[in-house]
Amino acid sequence: MKAIRWQIALIVAASLIFPWVVRSEYYLHVIILAYIWVIIGSSWNLLAGFTGQVSFGHAIFFGIGAYTAGLCATKLGVSAWWGVIFGGPMASLIGFIIGWICFRLRGPYFALATIAVGEIFRLIAVVWRSFTGGMEGILLMQTFRSKLPYYYLALFLSLTCILAIHLAMRSKWGYYFVAIREDQDAAESMGVSAFRYKSLSLIISSFFTGVAGAFYMNYMAFIDPEVVFSLHHISIMAILVGIIGGVGTLWGPPLGAFIMVLLQETFRSSFFGLAPRWVSEVHVLVFGLLVIFVILYMANGVVGDWDKIRRLWSRKAESVAATAGKGS
Amino acid sequence: MSVFVQTVVAGTLMGGIYALIGIGMTLIMGVMKIINLAHGQLMMVAMYITYVLYEYLHVDPYLALVVTMPALFVLGALIQRYLLNPLIKVEAILPENQVLMTVGIGMVLTEIARMIFHSDYKSVRPAYTSISLYAGPIAFNLPMCIAFGIAVLLTIGLFIFLLKTDTGKSVRATAQNKEAALLLGVNADRIMVFTYGLGAALVAAAGTLLLPIYYLFPDLGGAFTLKAFVITILGGLGSTVGAIVGGVVLGVSESLGATYVSMGLKDAVGMVIFLLVLIFLPGGLKRLTKI
């Protein structure tokens, strides 16, 4: 445990110094995006990985948070930063209502219902033009010219999110969540109210996703329904972050977020200009192949199957050493 | 009044094709107990095959059925054999691994289509697509009628297959109780491969029939995957008769929604129906009819 604490301190320290070592706006931007995905992925994982309720609709909460921030600026005339404060509770409220409707469904059917709700929210944002601005979206002025304040805020929010999930999982709630994931009927027969704890998990999960959405609005200064309510770019990406990093582990989604964002940027910039231009168009294809590969060979993600990867690695090293030994 | 009848007619004709999509999905759901989130993407692949056949070899879109259905059967069977069946043995925390896998497959299919054909809209318009038949003031669009007719024939064929042949009976047995079917000597793995292929072939037929009245782009798959599961939930999970009714209900409600509410909300109609069914009629229409 001490060793792990020491490692965490090292990671946090490295994150704090990072902008002073790497003085590049572009790399800061990439890391800020990764932090946003750390929040979304970890939140998704709390609901899906720990509580067993696979959501395909986390774009709803992200979008609610982003629109809360955007509408604070365009409709209320206050700073969009209020959205970071109100976005979370707003997303939680919507999350609670959605849970009330959808938690009567189990397993894949819950997943389907969340897709449907997500699509409804996207369509509402598109059609209700007088309120949301429709397809044109919402455009703001960025508050800061430098990326530094955004970087530290994103770091702070993602660490808070990880800490909150860690604390929730260490309390009795966490045991109830896992009990529901393992066997809902057994948990209920032991007196755990599945509905109450599933709702609780969803409320925490949607809260942080909403905060991430509100921060995204402030940072990118532009949203439209196709971006923030997108099934493919947000909801499914949240799932990918979770499963690639490791479902049901605390550090899986944060790691997954960095893997996904770095991979996405590598391909989007065609390996930083080294590869031919068409490479930039295949990043979604690479994600798809990655999903297939991970599910087939590393069903519990990089963190969950870490021992397996390490064993593979050491075996390879051994065989390399063995052949090298033979050669000499 | 004639506007209303016209709307219902158009919706019903569309519903025939929707039913075909839904039956494919419902078969897969019934036997494998998974939601195939690559369903619309398989349809998109079939549509591109039809498009290529028409554009470069000048094959009539309806004739292309002979190519697209077997092609997608093979593709579907391969997917089940090499990507989905192995997952049964994999130990994972989430039971929805197979569903997530179909998401990955859907993404790969969409992106491959985008690489080959780019994102622009394509369409197939043989000369007869603009012909309409009239019964009084009500117009019957010819390609929609042909599509509806072929969809009905395919559905009847499927029912005869499921009810009369040994393979069909094995499919139904596996859907009802996989363990019992295994004990009675049904090779469940092979039946699953076959069923996924069959589901893919049916949705391929729907895609090919749809192409002369619709347009085509790589992201179309996702939208139709959503429609497919709305139909399946509407009909009651795993019920083929329910899928037919669900398809027609969705077709008519979309059509009514587009005429009387707003064109932009047409796609929301399906989603709202879906949620209403989940809340007020869990179990879908199957529950009302007890079929």
Coordinates of C-alpha atoms in Angstrom, one line a residue:
Chain A
M1 CA 0.0 0.0 0.0
K2 CA 2.8 2.3 0.9
A3 CA 4.5 1.7 -2.5
I4 CA 1.2 2.5 -4.3
R5 CA 0.9 5.8 -2.3
W6 CA 4.4 6.7 -3.3
Q7 CA 3.6 6.0 -6.9
I8 CA 0.5 8.2 -6.8
A9 CA 2.4 11.0 -5.2
L10 CA 4.9 10.7 -8.1
I11 CA 2.2 10.8 -10.7
V12 CA 0.6 13.9 -9.1
A13 CA 3.9 15.6 -8.8
A14 CA 4.8 14.9 -12.4
S15 CA 1.4 16.2 -13.5
L16 CA 1.9 19.4 -11.6
I17 CA 5.4 20.1 -13.1
F18 CA 4.5 18.9 -16.6
P19 CA 3.5 22.3 -18.0
W20 CA 6.7 23.8 -16.8
V21 CA 8.9 21.1 -18.4
V22 CA 7.0 20.8 -21.7
R23 CA 6.3 24.3 -22.8
S24 CA 4.1 23.4 -25.8
E25 CA 0.5 24.6 -26.1
Y26 CA -0.2 21.6 -28.3
Y27 CA 0.9 19.0 -25.7
L28 CA -0.9 20.8 -23.0
H29 CA -4.1 20.7 -25.1
V30 CA -3.7 16.9 -25.6
I31 CA -3.2 16.3 -21.9
I32 CA -6.2 18.6 -21.0
L33 CA -8.3 16.5 -23.3
A34 CA -7.0 13.3 -21.6
Y35 CA -8.0 14.7 -18.2
I36 CA -11.5 15.3 -19.5
W37 CA -11.6 11.7 -20.6
V38 CA -10.2 10.6 -17.3
I39 CA -13.3 12.1 -15.7
I40 CA -15.8 10.7 -18.2
G41 CA -14.2 7.3 -18.3
S42 CA -13.9 7.0 -14.5
S43 CA -17.5 8.1 -14.1
W44 CA -18.7 5.6 -16.6
N45 CA -16.7 2.9 -14.9
L46 CA -18.3 3.6 -11.5
L47 CA -21.7 2.8 -13.0
A48 CA -20.7 0.1 -15.4
G49 CA -17.6 -1.4 -14.1
F50 CA -18.4 -1.3 -10.4
T51 CA -22.2 -1.4 -10.3
G52 CA -22.6 -3.5 -13.5
Q53 CA -25.0 -1.2 -15.3
V54 CA -23.5 -0.6 -18.7
S55 CA -24.5 2.8 -20.0
F56 CA -24.4 3.7 -23.6
G57 CA -25.7 7.2 -22.8
H58 CA -23.0 9.1 -20.9
A59 CA -23.1 11.7 -23.6
I60 CA -26.4 12.8 -22.0
F61 CA -24.7 13.9 -18.8
F62 CA -21.7 15.4 -20.7
G63 CA -24.1 17.3 -22.9
I64 CA -26.3 18.5 -20.0
G65 CA -23.2 19.8 -18.3
A66 CA -21.9 21.5 -21.4
Y67 CA -25.3 23.0 -22.2
T68 CA -25.7 24.2 -18.6
A69 CA -22.5 26.1 -18.9
G70 CA -23.3 27.4 -22.4
L71 CA -26.8 28.5 -21.4
C72 CA -25.5 30.2 -18.2
A73 CA -23.6 32.5 -20.6
T74 CA -26.1 33.0 -23.4
K75 CA -29.4 33.0 -21.5
L76 CA -28.5 34.2 -18.0
G77 CA -25.7 36.4 -19.0
V78 CA -23.4 35.1 -16.2
S79 CA -20.0 33.5 -16.6
A80 CA -20.0 30.0 -18.1
W81 CA -17.8 29.0 -15.2
W82 CA -21.0 28.8 -13.1
G83 CA -21.8 25.8 -15.3
V84 CA -18.9 23.9 -13.7
I85 CA -20.8 24.4 -10.4
F86 CA -24.3 23.9 -11.7
G87 CA -23.6 21.3 -14.4
G88 CA -22.9 18.5 -12.0
P89 CA -26.1 18.8 -10.0
M90 CA -28.1 19.3 -13.2
A91 CA -26.7 16.2 -14.8
S92 CA -27.3 14.3 -11.5
L93 CA -30.9 15.4 -11.5
I94 CA -31.4 14.2 -15.1
G95 CA -29.5 11.1 -14.2
F96 CA -31.8 10.3 -11.4
I97 CA -34.9 10.7 -13.6
I98 CA -33.4 8.5 -16.3
G99 CA -32.4 5.9 -13.7
W100 CA -36.0 6.0 -12.3
I101 CA -37.2 5.1 -15.8
C102 CA -34.5 2.8 -17.0
F103 CA -33.4 0.8 -13.9
R104 CA -36.4 -1.4 -14.2
L105 CA -34.5 -2.9 -17.1
R106 CA -31.5 -5.2 -16.7
G107 CA -28.3 -5.9 -18.5
P108 CA -28.3 -5.3 -22.3
Y109 CA -31.8 -3.8 -22.1
F110 CA -30.7 -1.1 -19.8
A111 CA -27.8 -0.4 -22.2
L112 CA -30.3 -0.1 -25.1
A113 CA -32.6 2.2 -23.1
T114 CA -29.7 4.6 -22.4
I115 CA -28.9 4.7 -26.2
A116 CA -32.5 5.7 -26.8
V117 CA -32.6 8.4 -24.1
G118 CA -29.3 9.7 -25.4
E119 CA -30.7 10.1 -28.9
I120 CA -33.8 11.8 -27.6
F121 CA -31.6 14.4 -25.8
R122 CA -29.5 15.0 -29.0
L123 CA -32.7 15.5 -31.0
I124 CA -34.1 17.9 -28.4
A125 CA -30.9 19.9 -28.5
V126 CA -31.1 20.0 -32.3
V127 CA -34.8 20.8 -32.6
W128 CA -35.3 23.3 -29.7
R129 CA -33.5 26.1 -31.5
S130 CA -34.9 29.0 -29.5
F131 CA -33.4 27.6 -26.3
T132 CA -30.3 25.7 -27.4
G133 CA -29.4 27.4 -30.6
G134 CA -30.1 24.2 -32.5
M135 CA -27.4 22.9 -34.9
E136 CA -25.4 26.1 -34.8
G137 CA -24.6 25.4 -31.2
I138 CA -23.2 27.8 -28.7
L139 CA -20.1 29.9 -29.2
L140 CA -18.4 31.7 -26.3
M141 CA -15.3 33.7 -25.7
Q142 CA -12.5 31.8 -23.9
T143 CA -11.7 33.2 -20.5
F144 CA -8.0 32.6 -20.5
R145 CA -5.5 33.0 -23.4
S146 CA -3.0 30.7 -21.8
K147 CA -3.7 27.0 -21.5
L148 CA -2.1 26.8 -18.0
P149 CA -5.2 27.7 -15.9
Y150 CA -7.3 25.2 -17.9
Y151 CA -4.6 22.6 -17.4
Y152 CA -4.5 22.9 -13.6
L153 CA -8.3 23.1 -13.3
A154 CA -8.7 19.9 -15.4
L155 CA -6.0 18.2 -13.3
F156 CA -7.8 19.2 -10.2
L157 CA -11.2 18.0 -11.4
S158 CA -9.9 14.7 -12.6
L159 CA -8.1 14.0 -9.3
T160 CA -11.2 15.0 -7.4
C161 CA -13.2 12.6 -9.5
I162 CA -10.8 9.7 -8.9
L163 CA -10.6 10.4 -5.2
A164 CA -14.4 10.6 -4.9
I165 CA -14.8 7.3 -6.6
H166 CA -12.0 5.8 -4.5
L167 CA -13.7 6.9 -1.3
A168 CA -17.2 5.8 -2.5
M169 CA -15.8 2.4 -3.3
R170 CA -14.1 2.1 0.1
S171 CA -17.3 2.9 1.9
K172 CA -20.2 0.5 2.3
W173 CA -21.7 1.9 -0.8
G174 CA -18.9 0.4 -2.8
Y175 CA -19.6 -3.1 -1.4
Y176 CA -23.3 -2.7 -2.3
F177 CA -22.4 -1.6 -5.8
V178 CA -20.2 -4.6 -6.4
A179 CA -22.8 -6.9 -4.8
I180 CA -25.4 -5.6 -7.3
R181 CA -23.0 -6.1 -10.2
E182 CA -22.2 -9.7 -9.1
D183 CA -25.8 -10.8 -8.5
Q184 CA -28.6 -8.4 -8.2
D185 CA -31.1 -10.9 -6.9
A186 CA -28.8 -12.2 -4.2
A187 CA -28.0 -8.6 -3.2
E188 CA -31.7 -7.8 -2.9
S189 CA -32.4 -10.9 -0.9
M190 CA -29.7 -9.7 1.6
G191 CA -31.6 -6.5 2.0
V192 CA -29.7 -4.2 -0.4
S193 CA -32.1 -2.0 -2.2
A194 CA -30.8 -2.5 -5.8
F195 CA -32.8 0.5 -7.1
R196 CA -31.4 2.9 -4.4
Y197 CA -27.8 2.0 -4.9
K198 CA -28.0 1.8 -8.6
S199 CA -29.5 5.3 -8.5
L200 CA -26.8 6.5 -6.2
S201 CA -24.1 5.1 -8.5
L202 CA -25.7 6.8 -11.4
I203 CA -26.0 10.1 -9.6
I204 CA -22.3 10.2 -8.7
S205 CA -21.4 9.1 -12.2
S206 CA -23.6 11.7 -13.9
F207 CA -22.4 14.4 -11.6
F208 CA -18.8 14.1 -12.6
T209 CA -19.6 13.6 -16.3
G210 CA -21.7 16.8 -16.1
V211 CA -18.8 18.7 -14.5
A212 CA -16.5 17.4 -17.3
G213 CA -19.1 18.6 -19.9
A214 CA -19.2 22.1 -18.3
F215 CA -15.5 22.3 -18.2
Y216 CA -15.3 21.2 -21.9
M217 CA -17.7 24.1 -22.8
N218 CA -15.5 26.6 -21.0
Y219 CA -12.3 25.2 -22.5
M220 CA -13.4 24.6 -26.1
A221 CA -15.7 27.6 -26.1
F222 CA -17.9 25.9 -28.7
I223 CA -20.5 23.1 -28.5
D224 CA -23.2 21.8 -30.7
P225 CA -25.5 18.8 -30.3
E226 CA -23.6 16.6 -32.7
V227 CA -20.5 17.0 -30.6
V228 CA -21.6 16.8 -27.0
F229 CA -24.6 14.5 -27.3
S230 CA -22.9 12.3 -29.8
L231 CA -23.4 8.5 -29.3
H232 CA -20.2 7.7 -31.1
H233 CA -17.9 10.5 -30.0
I234 CA -18.9 10.6 -26.3
S235 CA -20.9 7.6 -25.2
I236 CA -19.1 4.9 -27.0
M237 CA -15.7 6.6 -26.5
A238 CA -16.4 6.6 -22.7
I239 CA -17.0 2.8 -22.9
L240 CA -13.8 2.4 -24.9
V241 CA -11.8 4.3 -22.4
G242 CA -13.2 2.1 -19.7
I243 CA -12.7 -1.3 -21.4
I244 CA -9.3 -0.6 -22.8
G245 CA -8.0 0.7 -19.4
G246 CA -9.8 -1.9 -17.4
V247 CA -13.4 -2.2 -16.3
G248 CA -14.0 -2.3 -12.6
T249 CA -10.6 -1.0 -11.6
L250 CA -9.8 2.5 -10.2
W251 CA -6.8 3.2 -12.4
G252 CA -8.1 1.5 -15.5
P253 CA -10.1 4.4 -17.0
P254 CA -7.5 7.0 -16.3
L255 CA -4.9 4.9 -18.1
G256 CA -7.4 4.1 -20.8
A257 CA -8.1 7.8 -21.3
F258 CA -4.4 8.6 -21.9
I259 CA -4.1 5.6 -24.2
M260 CA -7.1 6.7 -26.3
V261 CA -6.4 10.4 -26.4
L262 CA -2.7 9.8 -27.3
L263 CA -3.7 7.3 -29.9
Q264 CA -6.3 9.6 -31.4
E265 CA -3.9 12.5 -31.6
T266 CA -1.2 10.3 -33.1
F267 CA -3.4 9.2 -35.9
R268 CA -5.2 12.6 -36.3
S269 CA -1.8 14.2 -36.9
S270 CA -0.7 11.3 -39.1
F271 CA 2.0 10.3 -36.7
F272 CA 2.9 14.0 -36.2
G273 CA 3.4 14.5 -39.9
L274 CA 5.7 11.5 -40.5
A275 CA 3.1 9.2 -42.1
P276 CA 1.1 9.9 -45.3
R277 CA -2.0 12.1 -44.8
W278 CA -4.6 9.4 -45.2
V279 CA -3.5 7.9 -41.9
S280 CA -5.3 10.8 -40.2
E281 CA -8.6 9.4 -41.5
V282 CA -8.3 5.9 -40.0
H283 CA -8.3 6.7 -36.3
V284 CA -11.8 5.5 -35.7
L285 CA -11.0 2.3 -37.6
V286 CA -8.0 1.8 -35.3
F287 CA -10.3 2.3 -32.3
G288 CA -12.7 -0.3 -33.6
L289 CA -9.9 -2.8 -34.2
L290 CA -8.5 -2.0 -30.8
V291 CA -11.9 -2.8 -29.2
I292 CA -12.1 -6.1 -31.0
F293 CA -8.5 -7.0 -30.0
V294 CA -8.9 -6.0 -26.4
I295 CA -12.2 -7.8 -25.9
L296 CA -10.8 -11.0 -27.5
Y297 CA -7.5 -11.1 -25.8
M298 CA -7.6 -8.8 -22.7
A299 CA -11.2 -8.9 -21.6
N300 CA -10.3 -7.0 -18.4
G301 CA -8.3 -4.2 -20.0
V302 CA -4.7 -3.1 -19.6
V303 CA -5.0 -2.7 -15.8
G304 CA -7.2 -5.8 -15.1
D305 CA -5.0 -8.1 -17.2
W306 CA -1.8 -6.4 -16.2
D307 CA -0.3 -9.7 -14.8
K308 CA -1.1 -11.4 -18.1
I309 CA 0.6 -8.7 -20.1
R310 CA 3.6 -8.8 -17.8
R311 CA 3.9 -12.6 -18.0
L312 CA 3.8 -12.3 -21.8
W313 CA 6.4 -9.7 -21.7
S314 CA 8.8 -11.6 -19.4
R315 CA 8.3 -14.8 -21.4
K316 CA 9.2 -12.9 -24.5
A317 CA 12.3 -11.5 -22.7
E318 CA 13.2 -15.0 -21.5
S319 CA 12.9 -16.5 -25.0
V320 CA 15.0 -13.6 -26.4
A321 CA 17.6 -14.2 -23.7
A322 CA 17.5 -17.9 -24.4
T323 CA 18.1 -17.5 -28.1
A324 CA 20.8 -15.0 -27.4
G325 CA 22.3 -17.5 -25.0
K326 CA 22.3 -20.2 -27.7
G327 CA 23.8 -17.8 -30.3
S328 CA 26.8 -17.0 -28.2
Chain B
M1 CA -58.4 12.6 -45.1
S2 CA -56.5 11.5 -48.2
V3 CA -53.4 13.0 -46.6
F4 CA -53.9 10.7 -43.6
V5 CA -54.5 7.6 -45.8
Q6 CA -51.5 8.5 -47.9
T7 CA -49.3 8.8 -44.8
V8 CA -50.5 5.5 -43.5
V9 CA -49.9 3.8 -46.8
A10 CA -46.4 5.1 -47.1
G11 CA -45.7 4.2 -43.5
T12 CA -47.0 0.7 -43.9
L13 CA -44.9 0.1 -47.1
M14 CA -41.8 1.3 -45.2
G15 CA -42.9 -0.8 -42.3
G16 CA -42.5 -4.0 -44.4
I17 CA -38.8 -3.2 -44.8
Y18 CA -38.4 -2.3 -41.2
A19 CA -40.0 -5.6 -40.3
L20 CA -37.3 -7.4 -42.3
I21 CA -34.6 -5.5 -40.4
G22 CA -36.3 -6.3 -37.1
I23 CA -36.7 -10.0 -37.8
G24 CA -33.0 -10.4 -38.4
M25 CA -32.2 -8.6 -35.2
T26 CA -34.8 -10.6 -33.2
L27 CA -33.5 -13.9 -34.5
I28 CA -30.0 -13.0 -33.3
M29 CA -31.3 -11.7 -30.0
G30 CA -33.4 -14.8 -29.5
V31 CA -30.7 -17.3 -30.1
M32 CA -27.6 -15.5 -28.8
K33 CA -29.2 -13.4 -26.1
I34 CA -27.2 -10.4 -27.3
I35 CA -28.1 -7.2 -28.9
N36 CA -26.4 -6.9 -32.3
L37 CA -25.3 -3.3 -32.4
A38 CA -23.6 -3.9 -35.8
H39 CA -27.0 -4.7 -37.4
G40 CA -27.4 -1.4 -39.3
Q41 CA -23.8 -1.5 -40.3
L42 CA -24.3 -5.0 -41.9
M43 CA -27.2 -3.5 -43.8
M44 CA -25.0 -0.6 -44.9
V45 CA -22.4 -3.2 -46.3
A46 CA -25.2 -4.9 -48.3
M47 CA -26.2 -1.5 -49.6
Y48 CA -22.7 -0.7 -50.8
I49 CA -22.5 -4.1 -52.5
T50 CA -25.8 -3.3 -54.3
Y51 CA -24.5 0.1 -55.2
V52 CA -21.3 -1.3 -56.7
L53 CA -23.2 -3.9 -58.6
Y54 CA -25.5 -1.3 -60.1
E55 CA -22.9 1.4 -60.8
Y56 CA -20.2 -0.7 -62.3
L57 CA -21.9 -3.9 -63.5
H58 CA -25.4 -2.4 -64.1
V59 CA -27.1 -5.1 -62.2
D60 CA -30.7 -4.3 -61.3
P61 CA -30.9 -3.5 -57.6
Y62 CA -33.6 -6.2 -57.0
L63 CA -31.5 -8.8 -58.8
A64 CA -28.6 -7.9 -56.5
L65 CA -30.5 -9.7 -53.7
V66 CA -29.0 -12.9 -55.1
V67 CA -25.5 -11.6 -54.3
T68 CA -26.0 -9.5 -51.2
M69 CA -27.9 -12.1 -49.2
P70 CA -25.4 -14.9 -49.5
A71 CA -22.5 -12.4 -49.1
L72 CA -23.8 -11.1 -45.9
F73 CA -24.7 -14.6 -44.7
V74 CA -21.0 -15.5 -45.0
L75 CA -19.9 -12.3 -43.4
G76 CA -22.3 -12.7 -40.5
A77 CA -21.3 -16.4 -40.0
L78 CA -17.6 -15.4 -40.0
I79 CA -18.3 -12.7 -37.4
Q80 CA -20.1 -15.1 -35.1
R81 CA -17.6 -17.9 -35.6
Y82 CA -14.4 -16.0 -35.1
L83 CA -15.4 -12.9 -33.0
L84 CA -18.5 -13.7 -30.9
N85 CA -18.4 -17.4 -30.2
P86 CA -14.9 -17.3 -28.6
L87 CA -16.2 -14.7 -26.1
I88 CA -18.4 -17.2 -24.4
K89 CA -15.3 -18.8 -23.0
V90 CA -13.6 -15.6 -22.0
E91 CA -13.7 -14.6 -18.4
A92 CA -14.7 -11.0 -18.0
I93 CA -16.3 -8.7 -15.4
L94 CA -18.9 -7.3 -17.8
P95 CA -21.4 -9.8 -19.2
E96 CA -22.1 -7.3 -22.0
N97 CA -18.7 -8.1 -23.7
Q98 CA -20.4 -9.5 -26.8
V99 CA -22.5 -6.4 -27.2
L100 CA -19.4 -4.2 -26.9
M101 CA -17.8 -6.4 -29.5
T102 CA -20.6 -5.8 -31.9
V103 CA -20.0 -2.1 -31.3
G104 CA -16.4 -2.5 -32.4
I105 CA -17.4 -4.5 -35.4
G106 CA -19.9 -1.8 -36.4
M107 CA -17.2 0.8 -36.1
V108 CA -14.8 -1.2 -38.2
L109 CA -17.4 -1.8 -41.0
T110 CA -18.4 1.9 -41.0
E111 CA -14.8 3.1 -41.2
I112 CA -13.8 0.6 -44.0
A113 CA -16.8 1.8 -46.0
R114 CA -15.7 5.4 -45.4
M115 CA -12.2 4.6 -46.6
I116 CA -13.4 3.0 -49.8
F117 CA -16.4 5.2 -50.7
H118 CA -15.8 8.4 -48.7
S119 CA -18.6 10.1 -46.7
D120 CA -20.6 11.5 -49.6
Y121 CA -24.2 10.5 -50.3
K122 CA -24.8 7.9 -53.0
S123 CA -28.0 6.7 -54.5
V124 CA -29.3 4.1 -57.0
R125 CA -32.0 5.3 -59.3
P126 CA -33.2 3.0 -62.0
A127 CA -35.7 4.5 -64.4
Y128 CA -38.7 2.9 -62.7
T129 CA -38.1 4.4 -59.3
S130 CA -40.2 7.5 -60.1
I131 CA -43.2 5.5 -61.2
S132 CA -46.2 5.6 -59.0
L133 CA -49.5 3.7 -59.1
Y134 CA -52.7 5.4 -58.2
A135 CA -55.8 4.2 -56.4
G136 CA -58.0 7.2 -56.4
P137 CA -56.0 10.1 -54.8
I138 CA -53.6 7.7 -53.1
A139 CA -50.3 7.1 -54.7
F140 CA -48.4 3.9 -54.4
N141 CA -44.7 4.3 -55.1
L142 CA -43.6 1.4 -57.3
P143 CA -40.2 0.6 -55.7
M144 CA -41.8 0.7 -52.3
C145 CA -44.5 -1.7 -53.4
I146 CA -41.9 -4.1 -54.9
A147 CA -39.8 -3.9 -51.7
F148 CA -42.9 -4.5 -49.6
G149 CA -43.8 -7.5 -51.7
I150 CA -40.4 -9.1 -51.6
A151 CA -40.2 -8.4 -47.9
V152 CA -43.5 -10.3 -47.4
L153 CA -42.2 -13.2 -49.5
L154 CA -39.0 -13.4 -47.6
T155 CA -40.8 -13.4 -44.3
I156 CA -43.2 -16.2 -45.3
G157 CA -40.2 -18.1 -46.5
L158 CA -38.5 -17.6 -43.2
F159 CA -41.5 -18.8 -41.3
I160 CA -41.8 -22.0 -43.4
F161 CA -38.1 -22.6 -42.8
L162 CA -38.4 -22.1 -39.0
L163 CA -41.5 -24.2 -38.7
K164 CA -40.9 -27.0 -41.1
T165 CA -37.2 -27.8 -41.5
D166 CA -34.9 -29.5 -39.0
T167 CA -32.4 -26.7 -39.0
G168 CA -35.2 -24.2 -38.4
K169 CA -36.5 -26.3 -35.5
S170 CA -33.0 -26.4 -34.1
V171 CA -32.8 -22.6 -34.3
R172 CA -36.1 -22.3 -32.4
A173 CA -35.0 -24.9 -29.8
T174 CA -31.7 -23.1 -29.2
A175 CA -33.6 -19.8 -28.7
Q176 CA -36.0 -21.4 -26.2
N177 CA -33.4 -23.2 -24.1
K178 CA -29.8 -23.6 -25.1
E179 CA -28.9 -26.2 -22.5
A180 CA -31.9 -28.4 -23.3
A181 CA -31.1 -28.1 -27.1
L182 CA -27.5 -29.1 -26.4
L183 CA -28.7 -32.2 -24.5
L184 CA -30.9 -33.2 -27.4
G185 CA -28.0 -33.2 -29.7
V186 CA -28.2 -29.7 -31.3
N187 CA -24.8 -28.3 -32.1
A188 CA -25.5 -24.9 -30.5
D189 CA -22.3 -23.3 -31.6
R190 CA -23.1 -24.1 -35.2
I191 CA -26.7 -23.0 -34.8
M192 CA -25.4 -19.7 -33.5
V193 CA -23.1 -19.2 -36.5
F194 CA -26.0 -20.1 -38.8
T195 CA -28.5 -17.8 -37.0
Y196 CA -26.2 -14.8 -37.1
G197 CA -25.6 -15.5 -40.8
L198 CA -29.4 -15.7 -41.4
G199 CA -30.0 -12.4 -39.5
A200 CA -27.3 -10.7 -41.5
A201 CA -28.8 -12.1 -44.8
L202 CA -32.3 -10.7 -43.8
V203 CA -31.0 -7.3 -43.0
A204 CA -29.0 -7.4 -46.2
A205 CA -32.2 -8.0 -48.1
A206 CA -33.7 -5.0 -46.4
G207 CA -30.8 -2.9 -47.3
T208 CA -30.9 -3.9 -50.9
L209 CA -34.6 -3.3 -51.1
L210 CA -34.2 0.1 -49.4
L211 CA -31.5 1.4 -51.7
P212 CA -33.7 2.5 -54.7
I213 CA -35.9 4.6 -52.4
Y214 CA -33.2 5.8 -50.0
Y215 CA -29.7 7.2 -50.1
L216 CA -26.5 5.8 -48.8
F217 CA -23.6 7.0 -46.7
P218 CA -21.3 5.2 -44.3
D219 CA -22.9 6.5 -41.1
L220 CA -26.3 5.3 -42.1
G221 CA -25.6 2.0 -40.3
G222 CA -25.8 3.6 -36.8
A223 CA -29.2 5.1 -37.5
F224 CA -30.7 1.8 -38.6
T225 CA -29.2 -0.1 -35.7
L226 CA -31.2 2.2 -33.5
K227 CA -34.3 1.6 -35.6
A228 CA -33.7 -2.2 -35.5
F229 CA -33.7 -2.3 -31.7
V230 CA -36.7 0.0 -31.4
I231 CA -38.5 -2.5 -33.5
T232 CA -37.3 -5.4 -31.5
I233 CA -38.2 -3.9 -28.1
L234 CA -41.6 -2.8 -29.6
G235 CA -42.3 -6.3 -30.7
G236 CA -41.3 -8.0 -27.6
L237 CA -37.8 -9.4 -27.3
G238 CA -37.1 -12.4 -29.5
S239 CA -40.5 -12.6 -31.0
T240 CA -40.6 -12.8 -34.8
V241 CA -44.3 -12.0 -35.2
G242 CA -43.7 -9.1 -32.8
A243 CA -40.9 -7.8 -35.0
I244 CA -43.2 -7.7 -38.0
V245 CA -45.9 -5.8 -36.0
G246 CA -43.2 -3.6 -34.5
G247 CA -41.7 -2.8 -37.9
V248 CA -45.1 -1.7 -39.3
V249 CA -46.0 0.3 -36.2
L250 CA -42.6 2.1 -36.4
G251 CA -43.0 2.8 -40.1
V252 CA -46.5 4.2 -39.7
S253 CA -45.7 6.3 -36.6
E254 CA -42.6 7.7 -38.3
S255 CA -44.6 8.6 -41.3
L256 CA -47.4 10.2 -39.2
G257 CA -44.8 12.0 -37.1
A258 CA -43.2 13.4 -40.2
T259 CA -46.5 14.6 -41.6
Y260 CA -48.2 15.9 -38.5
V261 CA -45.5 16.9 -36.1
S262 CA -42.3 17.9 -37.9
M263 CA -39.8 16.4 -40.3
G264 CA -37.0 17.0 -37.9
L265 CA -38.5 15.0 -35.1
K266 CA -39.2 12.0 -37.3
D267 CA -36.4 10.0 -35.8
A268 CA -37.4 11.0 -32.3
V269 CA -40.8 9.4 -32.8
G270 CA -39.2 5.9 -32.7
M271 CA -37.2 6.7 -29.6
V272 CA -40.2 8.1 -27.7
I273 CA -42.3 5.1 -28.6
F274 CA -39.4 2.9 -27.4
L275 CA -39.3 4.6 -24.0
L276 CA -43.1 4.5 -23.6
V277 CA -43.1 0.8 -24.4
L278 CA -40.3 0.3 -21.8
I279 CA -42.2 2.2 -19.1
F280 CA -45.8 1.1 -19.7
L281 CA -45.5 -2.2 -21.6
P282 CA -42.3 -3.9 -20.7
G283 CA -42.3 -7.0 -22.7
G284 CA -43.5 -5.2 -25.8
L285 CA -46.5 -6.1 -28.0
K286 CA -45.8 -9.7 -27.4
R287 CA -47.4 -9.3 -24.0
L288 CA -50.7 -8.1 -25.4
T289 CA -51.0 -10.9 -27.9
K290 CA -49.4 -13.7 -26.0
I291 CA -47.9 -15.1 -29.2

